[in-house]
Coordinates of C-alpha atoms and ligand atoms in Angstrom, one line a residue:
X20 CA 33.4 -10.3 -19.8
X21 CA 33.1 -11.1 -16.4
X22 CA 30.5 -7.7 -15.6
X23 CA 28.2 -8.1 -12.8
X24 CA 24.4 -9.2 -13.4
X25 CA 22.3 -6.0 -13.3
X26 CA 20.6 -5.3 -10.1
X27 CA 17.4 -6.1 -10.4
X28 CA 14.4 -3.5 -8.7
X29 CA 11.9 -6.0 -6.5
X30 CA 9.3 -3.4 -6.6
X31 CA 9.4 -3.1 -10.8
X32 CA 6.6 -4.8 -12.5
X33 CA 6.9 -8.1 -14.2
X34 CA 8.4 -8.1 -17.5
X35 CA 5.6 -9.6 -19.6
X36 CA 7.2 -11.1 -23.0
X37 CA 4.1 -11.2 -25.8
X38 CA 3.7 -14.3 -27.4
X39 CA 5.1 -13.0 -30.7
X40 CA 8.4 -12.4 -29.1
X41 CA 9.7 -15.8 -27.4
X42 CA 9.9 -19.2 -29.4
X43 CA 7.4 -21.0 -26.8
X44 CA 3.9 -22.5 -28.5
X45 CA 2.0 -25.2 -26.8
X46 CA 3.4 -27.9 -29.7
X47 CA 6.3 -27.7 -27.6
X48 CA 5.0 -28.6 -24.6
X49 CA 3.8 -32.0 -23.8
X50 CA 0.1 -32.4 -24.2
X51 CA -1.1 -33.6 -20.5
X52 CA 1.0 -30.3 -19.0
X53 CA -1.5 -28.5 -21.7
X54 CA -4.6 -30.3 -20.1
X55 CA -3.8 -29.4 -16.5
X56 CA -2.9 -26.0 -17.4
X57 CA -6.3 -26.0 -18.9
X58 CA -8.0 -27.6 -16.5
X59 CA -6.9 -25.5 -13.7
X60 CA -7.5 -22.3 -15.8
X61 CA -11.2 -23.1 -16.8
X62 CA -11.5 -23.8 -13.1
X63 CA -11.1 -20.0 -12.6
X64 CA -7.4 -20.5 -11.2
X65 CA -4.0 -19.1 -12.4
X66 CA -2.1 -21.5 -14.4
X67 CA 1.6 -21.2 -15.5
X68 CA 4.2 -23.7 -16.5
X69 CA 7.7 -23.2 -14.8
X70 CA 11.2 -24.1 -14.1
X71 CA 13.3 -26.2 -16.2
X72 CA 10.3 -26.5 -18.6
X73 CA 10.7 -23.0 -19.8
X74 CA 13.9 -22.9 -19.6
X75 CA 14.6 -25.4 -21.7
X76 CA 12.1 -24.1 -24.3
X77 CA 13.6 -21.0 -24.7
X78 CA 16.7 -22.3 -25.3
X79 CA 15.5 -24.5 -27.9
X80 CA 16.4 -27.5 -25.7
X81 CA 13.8 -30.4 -25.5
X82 CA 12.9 -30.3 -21.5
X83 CA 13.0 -33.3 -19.0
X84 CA 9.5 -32.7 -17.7
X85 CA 6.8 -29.9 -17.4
X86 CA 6.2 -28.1 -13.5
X87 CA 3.0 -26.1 -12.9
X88 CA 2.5 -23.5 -11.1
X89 CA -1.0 -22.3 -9.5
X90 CA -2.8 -20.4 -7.1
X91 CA -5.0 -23.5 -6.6
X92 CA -4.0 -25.4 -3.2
X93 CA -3.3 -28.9 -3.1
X94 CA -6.7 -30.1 -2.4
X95 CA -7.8 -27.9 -4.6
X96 CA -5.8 -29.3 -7.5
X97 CA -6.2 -33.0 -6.3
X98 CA -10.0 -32.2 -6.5
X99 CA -9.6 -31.3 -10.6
X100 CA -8.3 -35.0 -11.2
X101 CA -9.0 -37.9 -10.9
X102 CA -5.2 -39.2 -11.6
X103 CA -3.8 -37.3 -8.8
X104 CA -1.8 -37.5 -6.1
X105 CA -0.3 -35.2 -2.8
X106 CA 2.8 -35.7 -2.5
X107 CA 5.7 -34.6 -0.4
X108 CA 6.6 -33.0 3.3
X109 CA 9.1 -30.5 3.3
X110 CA 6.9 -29.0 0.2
X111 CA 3.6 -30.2 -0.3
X112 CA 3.2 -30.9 -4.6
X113 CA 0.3 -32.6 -6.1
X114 CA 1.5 -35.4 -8.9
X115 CA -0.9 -35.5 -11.8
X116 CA -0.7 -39.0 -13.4
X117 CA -0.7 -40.3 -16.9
X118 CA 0.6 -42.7 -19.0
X119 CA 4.4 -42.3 -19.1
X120 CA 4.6 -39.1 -17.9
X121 CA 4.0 -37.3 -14.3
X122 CA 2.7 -33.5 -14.1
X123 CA 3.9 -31.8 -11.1
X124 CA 1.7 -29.2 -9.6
X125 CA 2.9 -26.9 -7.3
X126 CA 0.9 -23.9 -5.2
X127 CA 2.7 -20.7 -5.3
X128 CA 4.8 -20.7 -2.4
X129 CA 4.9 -17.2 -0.1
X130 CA 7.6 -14.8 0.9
X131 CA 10.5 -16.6 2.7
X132 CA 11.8 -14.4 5.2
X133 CA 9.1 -14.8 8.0
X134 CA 8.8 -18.0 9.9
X135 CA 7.4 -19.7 12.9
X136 CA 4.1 -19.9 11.4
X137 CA 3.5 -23.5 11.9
X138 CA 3.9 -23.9 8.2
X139 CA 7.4 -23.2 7.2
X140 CA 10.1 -24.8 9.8
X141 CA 13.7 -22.9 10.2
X142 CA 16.4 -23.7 11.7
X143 CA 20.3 -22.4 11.4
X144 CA 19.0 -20.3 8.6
X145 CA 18.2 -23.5 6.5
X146 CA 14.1 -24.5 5.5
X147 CA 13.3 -27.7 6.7
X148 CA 9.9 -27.5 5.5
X149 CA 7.9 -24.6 3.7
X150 CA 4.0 -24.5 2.9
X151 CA 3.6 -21.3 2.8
X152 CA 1.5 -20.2 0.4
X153 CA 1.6 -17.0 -1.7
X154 CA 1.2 -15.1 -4.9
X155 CA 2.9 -15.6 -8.3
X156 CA 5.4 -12.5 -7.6
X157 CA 6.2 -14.3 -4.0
X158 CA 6.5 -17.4 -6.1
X159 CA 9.3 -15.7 -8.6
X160 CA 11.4 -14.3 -5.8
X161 CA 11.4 -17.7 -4.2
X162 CA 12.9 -19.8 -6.7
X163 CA 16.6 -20.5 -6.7
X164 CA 18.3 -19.2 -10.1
X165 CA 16.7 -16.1 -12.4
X166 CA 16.8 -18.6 -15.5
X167 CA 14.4 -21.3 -13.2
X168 CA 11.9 -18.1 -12.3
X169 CA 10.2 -17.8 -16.1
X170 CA 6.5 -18.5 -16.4
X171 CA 4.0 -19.5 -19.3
X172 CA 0.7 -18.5 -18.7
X173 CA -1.1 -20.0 -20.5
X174 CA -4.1 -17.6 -20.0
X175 CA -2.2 -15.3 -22.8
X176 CA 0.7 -17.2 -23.9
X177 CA 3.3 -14.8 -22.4
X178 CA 6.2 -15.2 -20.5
X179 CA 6.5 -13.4 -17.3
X180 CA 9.6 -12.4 -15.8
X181 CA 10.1 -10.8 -12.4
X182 CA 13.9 -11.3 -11.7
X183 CA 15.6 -10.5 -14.7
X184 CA 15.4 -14.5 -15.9
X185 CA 15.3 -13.3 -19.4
X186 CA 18.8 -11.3 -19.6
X187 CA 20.6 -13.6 -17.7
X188 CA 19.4 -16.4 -20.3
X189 CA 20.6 -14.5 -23.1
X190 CA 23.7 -14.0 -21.1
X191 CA 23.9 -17.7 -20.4
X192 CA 24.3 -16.0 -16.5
X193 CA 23.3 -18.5 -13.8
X194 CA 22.2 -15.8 -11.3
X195 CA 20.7 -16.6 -7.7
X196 CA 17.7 -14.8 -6.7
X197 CA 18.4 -12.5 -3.8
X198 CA 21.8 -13.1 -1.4
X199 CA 23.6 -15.8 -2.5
X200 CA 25.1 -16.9 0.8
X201 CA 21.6 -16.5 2.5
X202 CA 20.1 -18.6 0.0
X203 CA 22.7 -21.3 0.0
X204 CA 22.3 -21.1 4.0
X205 CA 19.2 -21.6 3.4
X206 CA 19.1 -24.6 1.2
X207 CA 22.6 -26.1 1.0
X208 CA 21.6 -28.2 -2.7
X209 CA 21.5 -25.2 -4.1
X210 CA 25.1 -25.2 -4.3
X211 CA 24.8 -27.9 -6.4
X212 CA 21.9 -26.9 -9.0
X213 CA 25.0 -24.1 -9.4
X214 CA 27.2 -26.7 -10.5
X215 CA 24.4 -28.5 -12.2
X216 CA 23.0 -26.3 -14.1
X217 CA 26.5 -24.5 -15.0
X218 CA 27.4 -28.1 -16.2
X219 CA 24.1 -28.6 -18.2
X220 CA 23.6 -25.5 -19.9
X221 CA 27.0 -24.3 -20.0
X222 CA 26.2 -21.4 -18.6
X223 CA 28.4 -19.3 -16.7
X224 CA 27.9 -18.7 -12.8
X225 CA 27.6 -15.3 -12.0
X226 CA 30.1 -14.2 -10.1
X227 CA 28.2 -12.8 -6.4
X228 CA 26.3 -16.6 -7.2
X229 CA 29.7 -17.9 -7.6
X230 CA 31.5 -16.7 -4.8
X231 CA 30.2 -18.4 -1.6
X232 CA 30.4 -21.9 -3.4
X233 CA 34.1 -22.1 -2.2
X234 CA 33.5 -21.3 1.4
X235 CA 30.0 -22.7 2.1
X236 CA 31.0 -26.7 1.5
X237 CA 30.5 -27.8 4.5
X238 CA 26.9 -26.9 5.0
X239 CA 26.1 -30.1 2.6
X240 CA 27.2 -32.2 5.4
X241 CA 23.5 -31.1 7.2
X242 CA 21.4 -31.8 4.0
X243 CA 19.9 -35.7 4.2
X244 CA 21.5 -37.9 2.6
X245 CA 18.6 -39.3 1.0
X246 CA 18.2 -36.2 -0.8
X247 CA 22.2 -35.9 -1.8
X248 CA 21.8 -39.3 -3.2
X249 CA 19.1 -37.6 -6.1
X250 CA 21.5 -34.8 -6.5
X251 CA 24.3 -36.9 -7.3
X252 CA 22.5 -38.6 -9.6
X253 CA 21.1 -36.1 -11.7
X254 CA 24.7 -34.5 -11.4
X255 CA 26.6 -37.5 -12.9
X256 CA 24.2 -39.5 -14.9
X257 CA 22.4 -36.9 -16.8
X258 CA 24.7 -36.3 -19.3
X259 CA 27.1 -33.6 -18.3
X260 CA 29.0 -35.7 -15.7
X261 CA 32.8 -34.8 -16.6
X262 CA 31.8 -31.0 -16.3
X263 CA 29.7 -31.7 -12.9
X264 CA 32.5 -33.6 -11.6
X265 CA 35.3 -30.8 -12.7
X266 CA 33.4 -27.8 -10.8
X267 CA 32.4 -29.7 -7.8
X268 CA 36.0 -30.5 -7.7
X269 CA 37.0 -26.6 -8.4
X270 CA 34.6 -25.7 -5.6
X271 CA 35.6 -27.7 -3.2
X272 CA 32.1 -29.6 -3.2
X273 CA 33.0 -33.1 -4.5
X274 CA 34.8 -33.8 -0.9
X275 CA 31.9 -32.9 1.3
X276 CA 30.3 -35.6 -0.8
X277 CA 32.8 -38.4 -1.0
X278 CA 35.3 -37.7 1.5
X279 CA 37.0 -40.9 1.0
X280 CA 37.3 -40.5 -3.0
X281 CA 38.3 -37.1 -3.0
X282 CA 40.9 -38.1 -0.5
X283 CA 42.2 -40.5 -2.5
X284 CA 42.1 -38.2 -5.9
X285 CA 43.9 -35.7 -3.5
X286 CA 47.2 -37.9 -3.2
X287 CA 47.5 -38.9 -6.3
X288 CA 46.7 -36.0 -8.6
X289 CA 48.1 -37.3 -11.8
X290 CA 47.6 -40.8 -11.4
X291 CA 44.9 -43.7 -12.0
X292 CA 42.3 -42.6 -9.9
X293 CA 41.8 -39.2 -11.3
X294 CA 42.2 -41.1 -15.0
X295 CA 40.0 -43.9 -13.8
X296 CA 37.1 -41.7 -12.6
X297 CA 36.8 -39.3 -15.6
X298 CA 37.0 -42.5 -17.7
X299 CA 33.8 -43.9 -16.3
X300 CA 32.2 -40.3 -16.6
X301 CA 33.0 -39.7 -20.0
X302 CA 31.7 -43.0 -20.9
X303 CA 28.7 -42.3 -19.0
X304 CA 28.2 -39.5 -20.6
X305 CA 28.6 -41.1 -24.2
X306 CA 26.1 -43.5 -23.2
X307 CA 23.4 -40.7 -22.5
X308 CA 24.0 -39.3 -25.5
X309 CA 23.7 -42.5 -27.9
X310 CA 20.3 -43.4 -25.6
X311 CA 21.9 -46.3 -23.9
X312 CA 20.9 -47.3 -20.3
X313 CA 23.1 -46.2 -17.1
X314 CA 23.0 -47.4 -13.6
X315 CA 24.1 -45.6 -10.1
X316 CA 25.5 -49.1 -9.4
X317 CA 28.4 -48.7 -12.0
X318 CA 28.8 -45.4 -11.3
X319 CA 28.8 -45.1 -7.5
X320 CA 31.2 -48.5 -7.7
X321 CA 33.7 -46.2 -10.1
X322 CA 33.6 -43.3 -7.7
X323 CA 34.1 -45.7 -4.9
X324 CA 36.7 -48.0 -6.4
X325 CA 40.1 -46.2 -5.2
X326 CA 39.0 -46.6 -1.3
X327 CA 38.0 -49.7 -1.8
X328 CA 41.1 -51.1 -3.8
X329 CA 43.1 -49.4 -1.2
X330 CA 41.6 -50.7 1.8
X331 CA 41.3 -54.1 -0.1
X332 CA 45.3 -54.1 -1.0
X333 CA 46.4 -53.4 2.7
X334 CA 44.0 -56.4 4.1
X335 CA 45.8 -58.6 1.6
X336 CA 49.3 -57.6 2.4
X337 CA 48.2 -58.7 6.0
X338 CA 47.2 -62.2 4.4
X339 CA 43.5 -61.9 4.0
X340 CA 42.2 -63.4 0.5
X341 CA 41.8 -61.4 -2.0
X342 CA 37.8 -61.4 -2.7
X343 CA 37.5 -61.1 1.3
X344 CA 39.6 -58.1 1.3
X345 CA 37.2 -56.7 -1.3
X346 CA 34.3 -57.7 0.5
X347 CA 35.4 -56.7 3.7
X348 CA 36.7 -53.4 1.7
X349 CA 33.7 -52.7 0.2
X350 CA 31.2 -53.1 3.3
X351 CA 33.3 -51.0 5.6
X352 CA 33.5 -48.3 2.4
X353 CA 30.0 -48.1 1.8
X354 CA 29.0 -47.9 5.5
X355 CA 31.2 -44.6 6.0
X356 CA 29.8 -43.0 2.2
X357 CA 26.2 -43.4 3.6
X358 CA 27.0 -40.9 6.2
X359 CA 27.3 -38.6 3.4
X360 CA 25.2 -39.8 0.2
X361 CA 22.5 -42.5 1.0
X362 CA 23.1 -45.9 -1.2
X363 CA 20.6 -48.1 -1.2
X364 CA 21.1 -51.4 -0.1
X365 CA 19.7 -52.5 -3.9
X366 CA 22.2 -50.3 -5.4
X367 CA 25.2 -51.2 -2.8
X368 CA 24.8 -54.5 -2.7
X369 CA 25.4 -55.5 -6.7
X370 CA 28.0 -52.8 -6.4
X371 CA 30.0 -55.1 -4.1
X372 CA 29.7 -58.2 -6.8
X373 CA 31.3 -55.5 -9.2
X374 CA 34.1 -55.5 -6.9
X375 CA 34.7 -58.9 -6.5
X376 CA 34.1 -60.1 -10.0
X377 CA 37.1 -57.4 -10.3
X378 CA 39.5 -60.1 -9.0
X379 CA 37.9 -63.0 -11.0
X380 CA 38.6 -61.1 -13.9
X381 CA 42.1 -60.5 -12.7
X382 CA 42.8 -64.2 -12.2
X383 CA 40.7 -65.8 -15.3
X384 CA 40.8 -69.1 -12.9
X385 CA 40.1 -71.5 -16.0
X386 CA 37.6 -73.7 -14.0
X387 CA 35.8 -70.4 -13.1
X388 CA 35.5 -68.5 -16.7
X389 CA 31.7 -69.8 -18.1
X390 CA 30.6 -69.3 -14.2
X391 CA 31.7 -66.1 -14.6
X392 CA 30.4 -65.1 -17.6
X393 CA 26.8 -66.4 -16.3
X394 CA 26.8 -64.1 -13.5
X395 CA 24.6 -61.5 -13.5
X396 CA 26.8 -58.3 -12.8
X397 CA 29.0 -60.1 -15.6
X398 CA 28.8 -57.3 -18.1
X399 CA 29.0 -54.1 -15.6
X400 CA 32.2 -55.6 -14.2
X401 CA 33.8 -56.5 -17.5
X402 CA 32.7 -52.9 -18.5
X403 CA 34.5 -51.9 -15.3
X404 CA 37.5 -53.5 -15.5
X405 CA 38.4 -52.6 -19.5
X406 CA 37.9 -49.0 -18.1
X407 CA 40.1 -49.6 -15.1
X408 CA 42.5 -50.9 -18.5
X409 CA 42.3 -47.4 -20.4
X410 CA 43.4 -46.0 -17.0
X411 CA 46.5 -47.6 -17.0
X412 CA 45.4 -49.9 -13.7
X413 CA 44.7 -53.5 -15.7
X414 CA 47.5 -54.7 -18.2
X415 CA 46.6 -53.9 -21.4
X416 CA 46.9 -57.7 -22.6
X417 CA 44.6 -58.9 -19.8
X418 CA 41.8 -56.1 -21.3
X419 CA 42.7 -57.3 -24.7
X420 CA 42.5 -61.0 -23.8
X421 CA 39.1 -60.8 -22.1
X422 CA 37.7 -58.6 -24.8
X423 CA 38.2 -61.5 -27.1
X424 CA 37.1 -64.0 -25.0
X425 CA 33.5 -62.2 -24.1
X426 CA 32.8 -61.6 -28.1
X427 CA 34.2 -65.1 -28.9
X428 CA 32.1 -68.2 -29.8
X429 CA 33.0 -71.2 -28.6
X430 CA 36.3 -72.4 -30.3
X431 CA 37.3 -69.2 -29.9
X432 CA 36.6 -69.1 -26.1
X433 CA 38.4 -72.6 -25.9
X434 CA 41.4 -71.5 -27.6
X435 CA 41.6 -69.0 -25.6
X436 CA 41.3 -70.9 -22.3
X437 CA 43.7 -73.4 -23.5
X438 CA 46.3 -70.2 -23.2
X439 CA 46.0 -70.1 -19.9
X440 CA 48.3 -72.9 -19.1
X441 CA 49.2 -76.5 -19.9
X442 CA 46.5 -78.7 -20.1
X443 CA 44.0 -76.3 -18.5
X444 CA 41.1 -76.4 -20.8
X445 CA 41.1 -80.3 -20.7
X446 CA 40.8 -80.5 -17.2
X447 CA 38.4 -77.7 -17.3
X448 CA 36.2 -79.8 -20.0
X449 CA 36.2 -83.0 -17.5
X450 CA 35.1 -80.6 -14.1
X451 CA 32.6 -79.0 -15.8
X452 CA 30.7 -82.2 -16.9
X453 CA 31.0 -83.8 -14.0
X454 CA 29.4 -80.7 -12.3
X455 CA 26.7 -80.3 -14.8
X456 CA 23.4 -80.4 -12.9
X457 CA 24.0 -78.7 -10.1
X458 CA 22.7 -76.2 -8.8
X459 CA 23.5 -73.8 -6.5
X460 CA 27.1 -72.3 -7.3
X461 CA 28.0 -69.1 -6.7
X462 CA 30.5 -67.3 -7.8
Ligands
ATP512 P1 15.5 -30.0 -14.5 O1 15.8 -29.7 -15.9 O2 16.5 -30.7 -13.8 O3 14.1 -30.5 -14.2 P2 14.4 -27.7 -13.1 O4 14.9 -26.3 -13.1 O5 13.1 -28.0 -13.6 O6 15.5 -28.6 -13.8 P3 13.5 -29.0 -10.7 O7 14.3 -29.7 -9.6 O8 12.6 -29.8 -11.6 O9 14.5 -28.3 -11.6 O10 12.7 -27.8 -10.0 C1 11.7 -27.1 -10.7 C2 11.8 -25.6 -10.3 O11 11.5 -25.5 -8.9 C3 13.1 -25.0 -10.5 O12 13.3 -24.5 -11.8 C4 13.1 -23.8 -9.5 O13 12.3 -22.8 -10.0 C5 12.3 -24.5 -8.3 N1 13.3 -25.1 -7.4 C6 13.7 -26.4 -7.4 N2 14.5 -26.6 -6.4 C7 14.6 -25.5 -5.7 C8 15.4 -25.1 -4.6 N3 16.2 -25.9 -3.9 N4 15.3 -23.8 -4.2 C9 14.5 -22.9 -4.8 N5 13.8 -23.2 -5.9 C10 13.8 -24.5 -6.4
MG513 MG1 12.0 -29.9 -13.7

């Protein structure tokens, strides 16, 4: 079962798969990738769609977006639109812009192996920047997997296949073009379109591909992390987030991403944590599935939770308040994850409220509870905390109690309150008229 991919000959021909023979017609495809492959074809240059695009397609998946491929140059291709856009540093693209819907255009890139051109910048092995340009073969033996190196050209509706793509797909094989380890050295995130796209497709990782994940770690800790912070994202909220999480964990990635988390999860194998995170990622993935919205602030305020609630329990045993401990928790937490995967400040700081709302919930303070409920981050939180409940870490009564009183109406939400202690709802009736009108309370 676990047979080597075959080894592919860099100097045989394309395979060149006839339109009658893969399931690919432009219905499938959206119809502004169509136009620019048009466009750019009646403009007398090579045209192909590529990547996930095709992939998808010939698995009979519905793909997240269409990339093009060309022997136009960027100019060249802005030139053709009016709608379009150069984009991009390391690799110079050209966004094509319609309604809804963006059509990257990408220049064949060259052969990687020389450098020092001005163009392509290298150092420790790993590309920094590459605007090399080159032919569609140079192109194929660029790309990272075999299964994300198919083209439709749409000058004869054919796919062309110069590494084997097409056998490995029908294998479900995630192989990586060329040496694994030099190609991971060369662009760390590869590791973890591995892991993605293993995850996504349920594909199995070839085993030469597979190998290096287990030493090379470290080498994300010299990727931005800006650019982790995408990754991570498309690895957890895409879907497939229990399997990403399960093989970055079985290669030894997920650490070199949150070091703090993992070594929390470390300690306590078994316990909460572990439950607590695949809780949120199996809910995560649920939602994708039914169509419902996520957010990296829930998510990245899960992963984040056992360092914080940590930190936060040892600052309270030393007398600090309880919603300063989290704050103070959750600053210092967030400060030493950016090292590693960039949070933006408009994720991170909404993350903290779910952290503190964490205690209100805890305490259900009577003269607090319709506060709460107003506040914005009111929903993730509760979300939060009933999933912190499945995990064992919230007393099931306290889930079950606050369940009630969010889908109560008012009696219900009184009666409720009023089982919070002896004459607490009263008193809770007379401060909250006498505070009506004002204005600036915060919870
Ligand atoms: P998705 O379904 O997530 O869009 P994708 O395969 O299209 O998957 P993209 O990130 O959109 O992934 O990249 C488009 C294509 O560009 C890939 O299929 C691959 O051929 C190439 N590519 C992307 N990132 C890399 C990389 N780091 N190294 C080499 N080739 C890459
Ligand atoms: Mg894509």
């Amino acid at each position: 079962m676990t047979e080597n991919a075959p080894v592919v000959d860099r100097e045989a021909r394309p395979r060149i798969v006839p339109r009658a023979e893969h399931p690919i017609s432009r219905s499938l495809i959206s119809k502004n990738a169509v136009r620019v492959l048009y466009r750019l074809r009646k403009a007398g240059y090579q045209a192909l769609l590529v990547g996930g695009g095709v992939r998808d397609l010939l698995l009979g998946r519905e793909p997240k977006d269409f990339d093009v491929a060309t022997d136009a140059r960027p100019e060249e291709v802005r030139a053709l639109f009016r709608n379009a856009r150069i984009i991009g540093r390391r690799f110079r693209l050209v966004h094509v812009h319609f309604q809804g819907e963006i059509i990257e255009v990408a220049t064949f890139r060259g052969n990687a192996s020389e450098e020092g051109d001005g163009e392509r910048e290298v150092a420790d092995g790993m590309i920094l920047r590459d605007n090399v340009y080159g032919t569609l073969e140079e192109d194929a033996w660029r790309r990272d997997f075999t299964v994300n190196s198919l083209y439709y050209n749409i000058a004869d509706f054919s796919v062309v296949d110069y590494t084997g793509g097409m056998e490995d797909l029908a294998a479900g094989r995630l192989r990586l073009i060329g040496d694994p380890e030099a190609r991971y050295r060369e662009d760390p995130v590869r590791m973890l379109r591995a892991v993605r796209f293993a995850a996504k497709l349920g594909f199995r990782i070839d085993p030469a591909t597979e190998a290096p994940l287990f030493e090379l770690g470290h080498l994300l800790e010299s990727v931005p992390p800006a650019r982790l912070y995408e990754e991570v994202l498309k690895l957890f909220l895409s879907g497939h987030g229990v399997a990403s999480f399960e093989l970055l964990r079985r290669y030894g990635l997920f650490g070199h991403l949150f070091p703090a988390t993992e070594a929390a999860l470390a300690r306590e194998e078994q316990g909460f944590p572990l439950t607590f995170v695949t809780r949120v990622l199996e809910n995560t993935d649920r939602r994708v599935v039914e169509g419902k919205p996520v957010t990296p602030i829930f998510l990245l305020a899960a992963l984040l939770w056992e360092p914080v609630r940590r930190r936060a329990e040892a600052a309270v045993a030393a007398g600090t308040s309880p919603v300063q401990a989290l704050l103070d928790a959750g600053r210092l937490e967030v400060e030493a994850q950016v090292g590693h995967v960039a949070i933006p400040r408009r994720i991170s700081l909404p993350m903290r409220d779910v952290w503190i709302l964490q205690d209100r919930l805890q305490r259900r303070q009577p003269s607090r509870l319709s506060r709460l409920l107003a506040h914005p981050r009111f929903r993730a939180a509760f979300d939060f905390f009933l999933l912190r409940g499945e995990a064992g870490e919230v007393e099931a009564e306290l889930c079950d109690w606050w369940r009630r009183f969010e889908e109560g109406d008012e009696a219900e939400r009184e009666a409720l309150r009023a089982q919070l202690g002896g004459g607490v709802g009263a008193r809770h009736r007379r401060r909250r008229s006498r505070r009506r009108g004002r204005k600036s309370e915060t919870t």
